């Protein structure tokens, strides 16, 4: 794997939500969006004590026997447990899927709700309360605290992740393959283990990868492909990946998207006679469904194994 003693570390803008100088924050945020679409956010209002509890509960889930975790296997609504190798994000460079486990949690919508048939709404599968007491309550509280109520009824999905093993790019082995996020924006909470890398220029040959150091109490925020489409390419959705160094690494990305029926098309301020729209309009749920299906294993392979 790559030598961490000579690693290149990225310098990212840090947005302080407690800063009274709003103009400075806006300028810094805009520059980050135009540059690489990655930045830190501090003083966001979620306490470190609560975040420590969320990570502790996440570790308890992944420590369960595989048989127990498979009881809440990812369903057709993209909720629940995703086993190691389930997700393949960079098929050109990976020999198999990501060396990580995950657990998707979305907005809880009961079956009698009129919006239940939407592809990213529905009930979440939850571990048995006798197995993980208080687990559901902690995760629902975090989902609600991290969720910004925006754009009507948003698609808001958090994912618990555990990375394992040692990555070796020369052999196509990654904790998480190179990709850009599908949606609008991601809020990432991490533990203190290094591993996340970004490539600010995906067209460079060879690609240059830089580590993003975790900052205690900060979110790492990155823009997704949907916002790049919306801004006609002005705002950047940047390639990123995770390299494992033998330590377990935990993270919790929170994916914030518009509502299902939102039409993602070039914003009026991002086009002109010399800058025509680069992408055709597409409905939010249609776009996300396509991207999820491209990267996750077909659920039928798990049913065949049982």
C-alpha atoms as one frame of an Amber mdcrd trajectory, in Angstrom:
protein
   0.000   0.000   0.000   1.001   3.632  -0.160   3.547   4.847   2.362   1.804
   7.016   4.977   5.124   8.547   6.085   5.351  10.495   2.818   1.642  11.134
   2.343   0.373  14.301   0.706  -2.161  16.140   2.878  -4.821  18.371   1.373
  -5.544  21.900   2.572  -9.290  22.607   2.717 -11.314  25.684   3.667 -12.959
  25.554   7.095 -16.422  27.112   7.502 -17.182  28.173  11.083 -20.956  28.413
  11.576 -20.375  30.472  14.744 -18.460  33.143  12.810 -20.316  36.488  12.815
 -18.525  37.572   9.633 -21.095  36.145   7.228 -19.456  37.666   4.162 -16.151
  35.941   4.924 -17.947  32.600   5.341 -19.837  33.014   2.062 -16.682  33.891
   0.130 -14.813  30.946   1.664 -17.688  28.570   0.928 -18.023  29.682  -2.685
 -14.289  29.314  -3.263 -14.367  25.790  -1.834 -17.274  24.834  -4.103 -15.502
  26.196  -7.182 -12.126  24.682  -6.248 -12.742  21.075  -5.222 -16.173  20.828
  -3.569 -14.687  19.676  -0.237 -14.556  21.715   2.979 -14.788  21.414   6.763
 -17.706  22.704   8.857 -17.216  23.391  12.570 -19.543  24.642  15.329 -22.473
  22.954  13.584 -24.516  22.435  16.739 -24.211  18.669  17.201 -22.280  17.902
  20.381 -19.117  15.804  20.386 -20.547  13.745  23.256 -23.553  12.728  21.169
 -21.375  11.995  18.136 -19.187   9.744  20.309 -22.342   7.858  21.321 -23.415
   7.467  17.691 -20.030   6.017  16.732 -20.100   3.682  19.739 -23.519   2.384
  18.696 -22.251   1.971  15.130 -19.367  -0.189  16.386 -21.833  -2.380  18.325
 -23.790  -3.075  15.137 -20.768  -4.115  13.097 -19.457  -6.263  15.965 -22.545
  -8.504  15.711 -22.188 -11.944  14.075 -22.736 -11.869  10.306 -25.839 -14.042
  10.720 -27.422 -11.345  12.901 -26.499  -8.536  10.494 -27.918 -10.443   7.516
 -31.342 -10.351   9.209 -31.442  -6.653   8.302 -29.898  -6.984   4.829 -30.282
  -4.039   2.439 -33.719  -4.082   0.816 -35.020  -2.749  -2.512 -35.431   0.702
  -0.901 -31.674   0.823  -0.168 -32.158   0.525   3.583 -30.274  -1.779   5.910
 -27.022  -3.739   6.025 -24.531  -3.939   3.133 -21.892  -6.697   3.486 -18.209
  -6.498   2.584 -17.695  -6.364  -1.233 -21.372  -5.406  -1.809 -20.470  -2.068
  -3.410 -18.179  -1.672  -6.433 -17.448   2.003  -7.066 -14.424   1.896  -9.362
 -14.707  -1.199 -11.582 -11.862  -0.063 -13.845  -9.348  -0.226 -11.008 -10.886
  -2.628  -8.462 -10.605  -6.396  -8.697 -13.669  -6.781  -6.437 -15.952  -4.669
  -4.271 -15.106  -2.302  -1.411 -13.615  -3.752   1.768 -16.238  -2.143   3.949
 -19.551  -2.893   5.618 -22.399  -0.402   5.688 -25.866   0.279   7.020 -28.304
   2.654   5.273 -30.879   4.589   7.312 -33.368   6.905   5.609 -36.451   8.921
   6.456 -38.905   6.618   8.230 -42.112   6.408   6.179 -44.755   3.809   7.198
 -46.501   1.633   4.610 -49.793   3.494   4.978 -48.143   6.822   4.041 -49.138
   8.144   0.579 -45.454   8.662  -0.256 -44.444   5.105   0.669 -44.167   3.985
  -2.964 -41.387   6.492  -3.673 -38.088   4.641  -4.304 -36.168   6.243  -1.425
 -38.987   6.385   1.163 -40.206   3.559   3.351 -39.682   1.879   6.718 -36.134
   1.151   7.853 -35.140  -2.376   8.886 -33.953  -2.136  12.496 -31.878  -4.567
  14.577 -33.856  -6.310  17.300 -34.097  -4.078  20.386 -33.141  -7.050  22.572
 -29.889  -7.406  20.609 -29.023  -3.680  20.457 -31.089  -1.827  23.093 -31.412
   1.919  22.428 -29.726   1.590  19.021 -32.690   2.678  16.926 -33.418   5.663
  19.162 -29.827   6.916  18.894 -29.771   6.604  15.111 -33.168   8.245  14.642
 -32.079  11.147  16.846 -28.883  11.633  14.843 -30.748  11.419  11.544 -33.119
  14.147  12.720 -30.391  16.409  14.130 -28.232  16.179  11.008 -31.176  16.613
   8.615 -31.632  20.104   7.247 -35.310  20.502   6.406 -35.032  21.743   2.847
 -36.597  21.492  -0.587 -39.951  20.171   0.619 -39.695  16.453   1.432 -35.999
  15.682   0.915 -34.324  12.345   0.383 -31.999  12.163   3.376 -30.010   8.987
   3.966 -27.284   8.333   6.494 -24.934   5.370   6.234 -22.864   3.778   8.975
 -19.562   2.432   7.619 -16.790   0.193   8.912 -13.609  -0.166   6.836 -11.171
  -3.014   7.369  -7.996  -4.483   5.949  -4.974  -3.071   4.155  -5.494  -1.456
   0.763  -3.098  -2.032  -2.121  -3.885   0.143  -5.164  -1.275  -1.712  -7.242
  -3.390  -4.870  -6.805  -6.790  -3.176  -7.149  -7.650  -3.583  -3.450  -9.371
  -0.608  -1.818 -11.321   0.035   1.366 -13.488   2.234  -0.867 -12.924   2.672
  -4.589 -12.542   6.060  -6.264 -15.887   7.755  -6.913 -17.775  11.003  -6.679
 -20.980  11.072  -4.641 -24.228  10.714  -6.560 -26.421  13.335  -4.968 -26.435
  16.954  -3.915 -24.333  17.173  -0.747 -22.720  14.875   1.823 -21.998  15.608
   5.494 -19.295  13.222   6.689 -18.509  12.463  10.323 -15.335  10.414  10.866
 -13.335   8.883  13.663  -9.682   9.844  14.087  -8.265   7.267  11.660  -6.715
   8.625   8.467  -7.812   7.071   5.181  -9.939   9.455   3.100  -8.212  10.808
  -0.016  -9.341  13.266  -2.699  -8.167  13.861  -6.267  -8.800  17.497  -7.194
  -8.105  16.952 -10.898  -9.621  13.663 -12.102  -8.255  14.217 -15.615  -4.617
  14.499 -14.516  -2.308  11.662 -15.528  -1.207  10.248 -13.236  -3.890  11.211
 -10.750  -2.626  12.973  -7.616  -4.249  11.844  -4.370  -4.179  13.851  -1.137
  -5.253  12.764   2.342  -8.015  14.694   4.130  -7.085  14.748   7.841 -10.008
  14.287  10.259 -10.686  17.235  12.581 -12.308  16.370  15.908 -15.880  17.658
  16.019 -15.933  18.825  12.387 -17.995  17.604   9.470 -16.237  17.083   6.171
 -18.675  18.338   3.544 -18.482  17.502  -0.129 -20.648  18.324  -3.113 -22.134
  15.563  -5.246 -22.665  14.978  -8.960 -26.214  16.287  -8.807 -25.074  19.737
  -7.662 -22.379  19.725 -10.351 -25.115  19.053 -12.940 -27.312  21.775 -11.452
 -24.484  24.328 -11.583 -23.511  23.316 -15.136 -20.124  22.157 -13.933 -19.164
  25.318 -12.029 -19.355  23.656  -8.609 -17.128  20.609  -8.318 -17.982  17.044
  -7.364 -14.562  15.603  -6.649 -13.228  12.045  -6.830 -12.464  10.516  -3.449
 -11.545   7.098  -2.080 -10.497   5.387   1.149  -7.277   3.460   1.725  -7.135
   1.050   4.650  -3.956   0.810   6.726  -4.878  -2.213   8.848  -6.778  -0.204
  11.474 -10.550  -0.368  11.681 -11.996   2.923  10.481 -15.544   4.161  11.096
 -17.373   6.962   9.334 -20.954   8.189   8.929 -21.829   9.982   5.687 -25.176
  11.784   5.571 -26.463  12.235   2.026 -28.822  15.191   1.554 -30.832  15.305
  -1.677 -33.850  17.235  -2.988 -37.288  15.621  -3.065 -38.112  12.740  -5.411
 -39.882  14.833  -8.043 -37.406  17.713  -8.166 -36.209  18.345 -11.725 -32.441
  18.733 -11.826 -31.690  21.090 -14.696 -29.186  23.851 -15.318 -29.745  26.850
 -13.042 -30.502  30.092 -14.941 -27.467  31.846 -13.438 -25.156  29.041 -14.636
 -25.869  29.266 -18.363 -25.475  31.849 -21.107 -25.029  32.054 -24.859 -21.400
  31.021 -24.397 -22.131  28.512 -21.606 -24.924  26.239 -22.810 -26.314  23.522
 -20.484 -23.975  20.522 -20.444 -26.467  18.018 -19.008 -30.087  17.160 -19.909
 -32.773  17.671 -17.225 -33.537  14.594 -15.110 -35.822  13.861 -12.154 -33.975
  13.464  -8.854 -35.312   9.989  -7.988 -34.648   8.679 -11.506 -31.045   9.850
 -11.385 -30.333   8.428  -7.914 -31.958   5.077  -8.705 -29.754   4.676 -11.775
 -26.601   5.465  -9.808 -27.397   3.092  -6.909 -28.168   0.221  -9.286 -24.844
   0.752 -11.075 -22.744   0.301  -7.940 -24.480  -2.217  -5.638 -24.634  -5.987
  -6.025 -27.969  -7.446  -7.123 -29.917  -8.514  -4.031 -30.718 -11.870  -5.624
 -27.174 -13.124  -4.931 -27.823 -12.945  -1.166 -31.151 -14.748  -1.433 -29.409
 -17.523  -3.386 -26.931 -17.944  -0.545 -29.612 -18.477   2.110
